[in-house]
Coordinates of N, CA and C in Angstrom, one line a residue:
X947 N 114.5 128.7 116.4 CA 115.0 130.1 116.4 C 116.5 130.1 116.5
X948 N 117.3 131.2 115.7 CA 118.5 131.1 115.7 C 118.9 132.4 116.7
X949 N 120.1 132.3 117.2 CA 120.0 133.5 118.5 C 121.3 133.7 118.0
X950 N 121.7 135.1 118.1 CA 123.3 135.9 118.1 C 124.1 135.3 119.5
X951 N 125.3 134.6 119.7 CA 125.5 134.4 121.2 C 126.5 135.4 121.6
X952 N 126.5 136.4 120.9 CA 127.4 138.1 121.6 C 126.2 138.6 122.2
X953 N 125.2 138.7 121.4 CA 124.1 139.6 121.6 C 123.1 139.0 122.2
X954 N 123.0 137.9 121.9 CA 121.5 137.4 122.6 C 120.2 137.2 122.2
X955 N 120.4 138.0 121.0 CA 119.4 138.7 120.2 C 118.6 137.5 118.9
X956 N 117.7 137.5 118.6 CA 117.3 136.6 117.8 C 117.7 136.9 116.1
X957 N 118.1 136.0 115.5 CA 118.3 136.2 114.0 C 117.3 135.8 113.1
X958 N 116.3 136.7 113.2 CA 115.2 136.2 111.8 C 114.3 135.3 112.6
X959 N 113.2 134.9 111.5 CA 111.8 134.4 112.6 C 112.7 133.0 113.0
X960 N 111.1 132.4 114.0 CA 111.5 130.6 114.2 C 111.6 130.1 113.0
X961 N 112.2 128.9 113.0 CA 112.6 127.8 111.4 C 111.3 126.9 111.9
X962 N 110.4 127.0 110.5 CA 109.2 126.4 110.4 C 109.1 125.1 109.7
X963 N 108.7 124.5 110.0 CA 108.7 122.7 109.0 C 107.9 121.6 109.5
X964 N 109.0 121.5 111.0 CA 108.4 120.2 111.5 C 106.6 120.2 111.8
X965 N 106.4 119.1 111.8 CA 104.5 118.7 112.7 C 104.6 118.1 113.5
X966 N 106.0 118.0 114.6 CA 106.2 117.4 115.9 C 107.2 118.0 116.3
X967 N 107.2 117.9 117.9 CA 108.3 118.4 118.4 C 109.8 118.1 117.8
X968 N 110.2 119.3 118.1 CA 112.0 119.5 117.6 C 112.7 118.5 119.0
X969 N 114.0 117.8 118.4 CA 114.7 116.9 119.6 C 115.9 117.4 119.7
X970 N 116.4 117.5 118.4 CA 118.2 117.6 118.6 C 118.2 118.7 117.3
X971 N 119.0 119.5 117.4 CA 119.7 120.5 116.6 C 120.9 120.7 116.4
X972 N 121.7 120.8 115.5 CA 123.1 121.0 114.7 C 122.9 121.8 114.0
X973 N 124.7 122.2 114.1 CA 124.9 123.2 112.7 C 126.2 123.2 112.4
X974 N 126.5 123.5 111.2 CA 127.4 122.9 110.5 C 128.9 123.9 110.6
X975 N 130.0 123.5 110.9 CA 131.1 123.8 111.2 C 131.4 125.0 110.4
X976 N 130.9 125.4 109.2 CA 131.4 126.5 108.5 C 129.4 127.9 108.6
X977 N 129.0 127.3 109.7 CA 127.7 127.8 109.6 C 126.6 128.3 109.0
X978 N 126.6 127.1 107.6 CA 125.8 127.7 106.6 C 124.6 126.9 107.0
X979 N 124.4 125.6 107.5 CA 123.4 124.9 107.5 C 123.2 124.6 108.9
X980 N 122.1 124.4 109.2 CA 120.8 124.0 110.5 C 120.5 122.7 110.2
X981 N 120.4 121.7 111.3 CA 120.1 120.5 110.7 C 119.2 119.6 112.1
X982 N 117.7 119.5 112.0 CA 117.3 119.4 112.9 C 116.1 117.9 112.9
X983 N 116.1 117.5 114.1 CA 114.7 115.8 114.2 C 113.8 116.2 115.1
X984 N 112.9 115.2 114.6 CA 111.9 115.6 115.1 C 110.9 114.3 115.3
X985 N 110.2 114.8 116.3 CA 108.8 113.9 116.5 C 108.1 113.3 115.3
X986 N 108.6 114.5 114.1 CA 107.7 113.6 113.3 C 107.9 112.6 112.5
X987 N 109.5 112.0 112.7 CA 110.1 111.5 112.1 C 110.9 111.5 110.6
X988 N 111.1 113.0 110.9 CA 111.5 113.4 109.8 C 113.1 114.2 110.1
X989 N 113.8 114.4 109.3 CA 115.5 115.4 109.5 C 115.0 116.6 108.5
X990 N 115.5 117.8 109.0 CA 115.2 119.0 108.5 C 116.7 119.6 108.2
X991 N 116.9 120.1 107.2 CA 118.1 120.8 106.7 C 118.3 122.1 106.4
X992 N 118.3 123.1 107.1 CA 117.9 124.4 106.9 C 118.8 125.3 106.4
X993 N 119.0 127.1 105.5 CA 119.8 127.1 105.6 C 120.2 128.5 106.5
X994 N 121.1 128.2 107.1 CA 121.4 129.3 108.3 C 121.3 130.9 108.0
X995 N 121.5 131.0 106.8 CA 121.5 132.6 106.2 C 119.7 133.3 106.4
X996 N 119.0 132.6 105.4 CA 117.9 133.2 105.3 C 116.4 132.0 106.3
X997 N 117.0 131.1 107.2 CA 116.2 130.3 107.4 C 115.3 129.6 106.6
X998 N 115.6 129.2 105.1 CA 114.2 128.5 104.8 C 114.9 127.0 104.5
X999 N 113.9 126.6 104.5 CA 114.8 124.5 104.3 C 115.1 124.6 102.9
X1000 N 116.1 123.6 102.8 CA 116.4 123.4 102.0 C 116.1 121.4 101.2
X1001 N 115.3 122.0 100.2 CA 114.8 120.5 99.8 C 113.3 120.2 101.1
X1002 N 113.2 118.7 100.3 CA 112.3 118.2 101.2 C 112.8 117.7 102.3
X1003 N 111.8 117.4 103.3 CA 112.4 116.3 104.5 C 113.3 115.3 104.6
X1004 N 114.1 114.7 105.0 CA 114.6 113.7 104.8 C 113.6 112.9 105.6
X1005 N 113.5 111.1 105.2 CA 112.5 110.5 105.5 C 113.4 109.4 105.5
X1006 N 112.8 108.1 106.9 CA 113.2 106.8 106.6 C 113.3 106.6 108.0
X1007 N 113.5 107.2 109.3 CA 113.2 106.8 110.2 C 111.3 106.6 110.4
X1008 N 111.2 105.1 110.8 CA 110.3 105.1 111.6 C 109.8 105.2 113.0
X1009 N 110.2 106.3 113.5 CA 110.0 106.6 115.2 C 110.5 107.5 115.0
X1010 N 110.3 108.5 116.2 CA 111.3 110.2 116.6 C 112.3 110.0 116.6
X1011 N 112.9 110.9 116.2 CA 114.6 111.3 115.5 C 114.7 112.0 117.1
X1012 N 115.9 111.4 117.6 CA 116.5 111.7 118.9 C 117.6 112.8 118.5
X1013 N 118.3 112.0 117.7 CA 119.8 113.1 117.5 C 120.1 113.4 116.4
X1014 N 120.4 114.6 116.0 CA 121.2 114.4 114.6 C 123.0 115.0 115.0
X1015 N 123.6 114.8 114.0 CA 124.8 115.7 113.8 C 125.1 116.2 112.6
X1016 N 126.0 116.6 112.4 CA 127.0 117.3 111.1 C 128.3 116.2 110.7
X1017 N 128.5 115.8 110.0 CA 130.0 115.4 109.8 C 131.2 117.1 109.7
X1018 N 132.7 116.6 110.2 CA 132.9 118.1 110.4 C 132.9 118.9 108.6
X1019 N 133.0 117.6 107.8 CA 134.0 118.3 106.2 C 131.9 119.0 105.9
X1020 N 131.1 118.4 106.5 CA 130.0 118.9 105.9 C 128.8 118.3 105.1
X1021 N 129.3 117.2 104.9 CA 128.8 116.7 103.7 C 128.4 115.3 104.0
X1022 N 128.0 114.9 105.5 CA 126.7 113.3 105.9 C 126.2 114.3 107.3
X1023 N 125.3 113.9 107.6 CA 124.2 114.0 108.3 C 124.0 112.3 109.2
X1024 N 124.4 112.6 110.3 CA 123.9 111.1 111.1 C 122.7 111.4 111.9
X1025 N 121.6 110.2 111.9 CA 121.0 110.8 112.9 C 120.5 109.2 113.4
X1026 N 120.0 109.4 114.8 CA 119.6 108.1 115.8 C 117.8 108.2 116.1
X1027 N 117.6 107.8 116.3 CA 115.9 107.4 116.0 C 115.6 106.3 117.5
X1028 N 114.8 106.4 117.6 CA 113.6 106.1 118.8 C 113.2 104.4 117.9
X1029 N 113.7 103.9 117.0 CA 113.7 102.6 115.9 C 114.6 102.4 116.2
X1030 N 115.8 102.6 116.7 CA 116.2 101.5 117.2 C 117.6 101.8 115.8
X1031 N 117.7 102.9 115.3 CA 118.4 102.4 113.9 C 119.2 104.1 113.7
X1032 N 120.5 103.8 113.3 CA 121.1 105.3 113.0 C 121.7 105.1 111.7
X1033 N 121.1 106.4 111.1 CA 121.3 106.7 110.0 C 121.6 107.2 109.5
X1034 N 122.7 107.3 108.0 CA 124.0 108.2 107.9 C 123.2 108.5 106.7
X1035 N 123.1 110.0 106.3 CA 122.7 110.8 105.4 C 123.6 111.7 104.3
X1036 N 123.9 111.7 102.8 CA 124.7 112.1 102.0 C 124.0 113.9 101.9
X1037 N 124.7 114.8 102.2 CA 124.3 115.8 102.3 C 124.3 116.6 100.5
X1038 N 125.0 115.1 99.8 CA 125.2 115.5 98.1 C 124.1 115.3 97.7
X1039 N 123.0 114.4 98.0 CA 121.8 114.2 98.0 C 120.7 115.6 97.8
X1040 N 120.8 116.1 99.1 CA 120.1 116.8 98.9 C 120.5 117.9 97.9
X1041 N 121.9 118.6 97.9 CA 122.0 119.7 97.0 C 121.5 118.9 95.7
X1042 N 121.5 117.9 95.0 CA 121.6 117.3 93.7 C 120.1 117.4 93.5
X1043 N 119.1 117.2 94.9 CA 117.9 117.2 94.9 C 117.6 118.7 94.2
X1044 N 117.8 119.8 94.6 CA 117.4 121.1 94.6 C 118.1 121.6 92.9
X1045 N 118.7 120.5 92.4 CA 118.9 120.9 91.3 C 118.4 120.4 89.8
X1046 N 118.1 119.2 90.0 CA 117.2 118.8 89.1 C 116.6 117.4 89.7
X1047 N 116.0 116.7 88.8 CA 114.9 115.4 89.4 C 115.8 114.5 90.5
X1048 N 115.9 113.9 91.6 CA 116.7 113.2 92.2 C 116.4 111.9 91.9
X1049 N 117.7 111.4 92.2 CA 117.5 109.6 92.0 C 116.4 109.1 93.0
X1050 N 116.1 108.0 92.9 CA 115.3 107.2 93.4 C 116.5 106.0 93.9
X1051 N 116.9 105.9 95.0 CA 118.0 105.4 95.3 C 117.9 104.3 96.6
X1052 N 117.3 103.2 97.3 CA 117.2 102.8 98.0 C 118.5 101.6 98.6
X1053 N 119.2 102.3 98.4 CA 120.7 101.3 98.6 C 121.7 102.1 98.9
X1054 N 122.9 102.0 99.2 CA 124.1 102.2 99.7 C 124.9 102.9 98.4
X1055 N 124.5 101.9 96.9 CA 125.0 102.1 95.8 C 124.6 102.8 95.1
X1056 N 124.7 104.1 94.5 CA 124.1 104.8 93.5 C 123.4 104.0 92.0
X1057 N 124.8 103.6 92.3 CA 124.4 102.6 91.0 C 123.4 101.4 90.9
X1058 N 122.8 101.4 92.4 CA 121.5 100.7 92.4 C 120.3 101.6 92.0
X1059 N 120.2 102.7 91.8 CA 119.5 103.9 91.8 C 118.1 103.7 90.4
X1060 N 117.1 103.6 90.5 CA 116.4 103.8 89.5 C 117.1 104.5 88.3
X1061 N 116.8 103.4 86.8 CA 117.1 104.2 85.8 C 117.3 105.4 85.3
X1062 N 115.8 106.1 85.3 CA 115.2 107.1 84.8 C 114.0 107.5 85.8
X1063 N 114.5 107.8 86.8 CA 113.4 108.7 87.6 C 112.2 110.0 86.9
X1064 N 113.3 110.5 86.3 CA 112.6 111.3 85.5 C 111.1 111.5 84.6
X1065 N 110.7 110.0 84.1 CA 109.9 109.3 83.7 C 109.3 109.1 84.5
X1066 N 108.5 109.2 85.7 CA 107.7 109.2 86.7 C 108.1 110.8 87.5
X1067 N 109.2 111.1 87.7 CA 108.8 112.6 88.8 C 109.2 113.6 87.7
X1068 N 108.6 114.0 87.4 CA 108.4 115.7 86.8 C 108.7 116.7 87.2
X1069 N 109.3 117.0 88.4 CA 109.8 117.9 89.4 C 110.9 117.5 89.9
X1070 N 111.7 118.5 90.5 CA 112.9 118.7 91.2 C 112.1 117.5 92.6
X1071 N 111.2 117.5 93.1 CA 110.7 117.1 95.0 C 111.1 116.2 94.7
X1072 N 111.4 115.6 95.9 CA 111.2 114.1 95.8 C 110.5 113.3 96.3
X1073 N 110.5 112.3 96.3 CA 109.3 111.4 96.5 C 109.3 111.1 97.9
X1074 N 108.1 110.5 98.5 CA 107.9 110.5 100.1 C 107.6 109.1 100.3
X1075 N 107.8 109.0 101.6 CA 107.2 107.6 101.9 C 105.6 108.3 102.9
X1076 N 104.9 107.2 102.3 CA 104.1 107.1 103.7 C 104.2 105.8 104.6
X1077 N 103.3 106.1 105.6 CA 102.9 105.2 106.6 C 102.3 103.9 106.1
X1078 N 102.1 103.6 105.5 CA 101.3 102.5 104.4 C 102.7 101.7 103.6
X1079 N 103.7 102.2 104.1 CA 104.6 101.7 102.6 C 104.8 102.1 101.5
X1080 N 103.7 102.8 101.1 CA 104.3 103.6 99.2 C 105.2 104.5 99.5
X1081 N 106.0 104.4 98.4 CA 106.9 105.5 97.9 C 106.4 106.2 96.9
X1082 N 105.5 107.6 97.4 CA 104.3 108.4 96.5 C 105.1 109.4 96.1
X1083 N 105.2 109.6 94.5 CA 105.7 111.1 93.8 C 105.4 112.4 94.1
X1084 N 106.0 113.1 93.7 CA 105.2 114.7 94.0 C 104.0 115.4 93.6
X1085 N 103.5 114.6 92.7 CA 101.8 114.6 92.7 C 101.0 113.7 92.7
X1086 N 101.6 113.0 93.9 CA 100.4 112.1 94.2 C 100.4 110.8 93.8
X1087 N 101.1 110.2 93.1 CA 101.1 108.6 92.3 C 101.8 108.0 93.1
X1088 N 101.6 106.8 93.3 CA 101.6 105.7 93.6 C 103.0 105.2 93.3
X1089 N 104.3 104.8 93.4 CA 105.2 104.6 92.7 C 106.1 103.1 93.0
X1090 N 106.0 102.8 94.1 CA 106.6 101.9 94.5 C 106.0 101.2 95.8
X1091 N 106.0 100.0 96.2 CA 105.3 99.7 97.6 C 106.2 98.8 98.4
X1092 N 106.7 98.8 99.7 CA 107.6 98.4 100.0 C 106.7 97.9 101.7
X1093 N 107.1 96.3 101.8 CA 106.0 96.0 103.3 C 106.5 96.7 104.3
X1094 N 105.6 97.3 105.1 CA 105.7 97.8 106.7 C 106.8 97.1 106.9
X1095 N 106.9 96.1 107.4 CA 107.8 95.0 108.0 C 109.3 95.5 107.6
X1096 N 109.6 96.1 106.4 CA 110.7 95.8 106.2 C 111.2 97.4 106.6
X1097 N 110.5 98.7 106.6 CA 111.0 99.6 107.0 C 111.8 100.0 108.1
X1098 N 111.9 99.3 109.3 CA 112.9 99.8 110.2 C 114.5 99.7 109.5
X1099 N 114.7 98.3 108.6 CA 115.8 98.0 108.3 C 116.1 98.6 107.1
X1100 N 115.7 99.7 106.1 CA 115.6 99.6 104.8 C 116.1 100.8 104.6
X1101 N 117.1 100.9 104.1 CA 117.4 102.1 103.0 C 116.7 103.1 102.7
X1102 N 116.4 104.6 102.7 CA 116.4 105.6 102.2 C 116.7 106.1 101.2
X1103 N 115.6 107.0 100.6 CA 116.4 107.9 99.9 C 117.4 109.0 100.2
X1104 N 119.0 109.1 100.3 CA 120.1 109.9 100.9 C 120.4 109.0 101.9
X1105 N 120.0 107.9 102.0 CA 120.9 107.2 103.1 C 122.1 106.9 102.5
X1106 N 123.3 106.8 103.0 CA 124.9 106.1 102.4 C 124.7 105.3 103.4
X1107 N 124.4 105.0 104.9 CA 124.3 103.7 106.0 C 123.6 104.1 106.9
X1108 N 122.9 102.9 107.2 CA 122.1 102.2 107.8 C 122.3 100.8 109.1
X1109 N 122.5 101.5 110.3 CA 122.8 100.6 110.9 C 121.4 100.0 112.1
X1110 N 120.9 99.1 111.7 CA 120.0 98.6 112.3 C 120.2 98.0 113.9
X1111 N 119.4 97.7 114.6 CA 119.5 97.5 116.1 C 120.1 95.9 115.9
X1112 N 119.5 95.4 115.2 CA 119.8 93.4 115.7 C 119.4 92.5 113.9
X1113 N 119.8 93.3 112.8 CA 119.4 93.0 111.8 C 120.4 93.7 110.8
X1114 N 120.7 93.1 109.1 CA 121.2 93.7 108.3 C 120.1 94.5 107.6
X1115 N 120.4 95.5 107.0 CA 119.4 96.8 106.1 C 119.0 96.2 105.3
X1116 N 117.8 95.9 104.7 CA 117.7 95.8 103.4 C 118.0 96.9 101.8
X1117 N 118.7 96.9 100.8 CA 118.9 97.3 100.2 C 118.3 96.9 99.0
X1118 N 117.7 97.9 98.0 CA 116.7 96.9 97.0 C 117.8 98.2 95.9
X1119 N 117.9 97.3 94.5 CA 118.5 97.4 93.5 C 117.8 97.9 92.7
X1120 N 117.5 98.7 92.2 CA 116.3 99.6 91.0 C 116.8 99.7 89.5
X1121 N 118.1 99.5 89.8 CA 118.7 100.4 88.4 C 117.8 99.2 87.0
X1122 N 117.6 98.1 87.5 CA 116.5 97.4 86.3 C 114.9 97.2 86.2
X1123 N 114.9 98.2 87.0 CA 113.4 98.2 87.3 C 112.3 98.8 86.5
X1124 N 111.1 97.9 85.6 CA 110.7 98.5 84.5 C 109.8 99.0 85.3
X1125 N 109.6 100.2 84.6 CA 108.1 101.0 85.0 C 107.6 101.9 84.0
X1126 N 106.1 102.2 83.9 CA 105.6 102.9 83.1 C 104.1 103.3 83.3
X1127 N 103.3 103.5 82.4 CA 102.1 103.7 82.1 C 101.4 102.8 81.5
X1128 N 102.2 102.1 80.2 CA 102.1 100.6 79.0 C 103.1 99.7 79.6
X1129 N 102.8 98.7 80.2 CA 103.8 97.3 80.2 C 104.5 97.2 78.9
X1130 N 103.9 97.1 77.7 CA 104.7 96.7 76.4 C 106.0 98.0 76.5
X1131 N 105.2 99.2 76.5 CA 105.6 100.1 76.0 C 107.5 100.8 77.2
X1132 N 106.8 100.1 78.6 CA 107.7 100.7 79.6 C 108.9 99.3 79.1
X1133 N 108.7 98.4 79.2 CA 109.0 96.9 78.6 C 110.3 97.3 77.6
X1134 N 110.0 97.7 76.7 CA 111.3 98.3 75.6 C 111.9 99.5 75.6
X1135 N 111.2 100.2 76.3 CA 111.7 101.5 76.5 C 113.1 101.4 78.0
X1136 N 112.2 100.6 78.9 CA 113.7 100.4 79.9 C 115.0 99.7 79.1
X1137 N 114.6 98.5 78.9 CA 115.5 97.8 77.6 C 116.5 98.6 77.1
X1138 N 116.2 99.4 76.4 CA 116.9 100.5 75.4 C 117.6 101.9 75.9
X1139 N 116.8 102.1 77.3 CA 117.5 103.3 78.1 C 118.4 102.7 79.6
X1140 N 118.5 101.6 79.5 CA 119.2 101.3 80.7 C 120.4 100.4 80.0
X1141 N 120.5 100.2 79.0 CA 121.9 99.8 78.3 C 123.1 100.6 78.2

């Protein structure tokens, strides 16, 4: 719930999203954005005007999101997690998300970023992790699989850093990564679009 602090008075319904308790809430220095963790291990990005989120969840903590903040210029999102791990979030991310297909980006470097995302997500969403390790598309496919094991230390999508408890982050490099529907067919087609 957002509250007037002259008045007291509430602004507009509660902000709806999370499936676990809320821990830590921020807002952003010029007051456009809400930015909130949760039990469910997820960061919420809201926008302060009309309350509705903006984009999907952010994802990559494994355990409850204790804290988040704001950077003051606006533009990273840090948050600390119950894993043991704090994580610095590109707030370009998400607007780039809400505007056309987003990278598939598990590294520090953009330029590690999947080719052609586009070619598997068909939509603006982006893709989720579950509990299992896949990185599943917005309807439902299968897209990438990454072991349990390596998730506490591992890169996000919108992560810029990753600072792990007693370990370096893993960072995996995409930008050569064939994928498709035909081996042959994904095979020359990356070839020829990634040059």
């Amino acid at each position: 719930m957002v509250w007037d602090m002259e008045t007291g008075e509430a602004l507009g319904a509660p902000l709806q999203g999370h499936t676990g308790s809320v821990n830590s809430v921020a807002i952003s220095l010029d007051g456009t954005r809400i930015v909130s963790g949760s039990n469910d291990r997820t960061i919420r990005v809201w926008d302060a005007h009309t309350g509705k989120p903006l984009g999907a969840p952010l994802q990559g903590h494994t355990h409850y999101v204790r804290s988040v903040a704001i950077s003051p210029n606006g533009t990273r999102i840090v948050s600390g997690s119950h894993d043991g791990t704090i994580r610095v979030w590109n707030l370009e991310f998400l607007d780039d998300q809400l505007l056309h297909v987003p990278p598939i980006c598990l590294s520090s470097s953009i330029t590690h970023a999947l080719c052609s995302p586009s070619s598997f997500l068909h939509t603006s969403d982006s893709p989720v992790q579950t509990e299992e390790g896949w990185i599943v598309g917005p309807d439902g496919r299968l897209l990438l699989w990454i072991p349990i094991a390596l998730y506490p230390v591992r890169y996000g999508m919108g992560n810029t850093l990753v600072i792990p408890r007693d370990a370096n982050a893993l960072q995996l490099d995409l930008s050569h990564f064939a994928h498709g529907t035909s081996w042959r067919e994904c095979q020359h087609w990356e070839a020829a679009s990634c040059s």
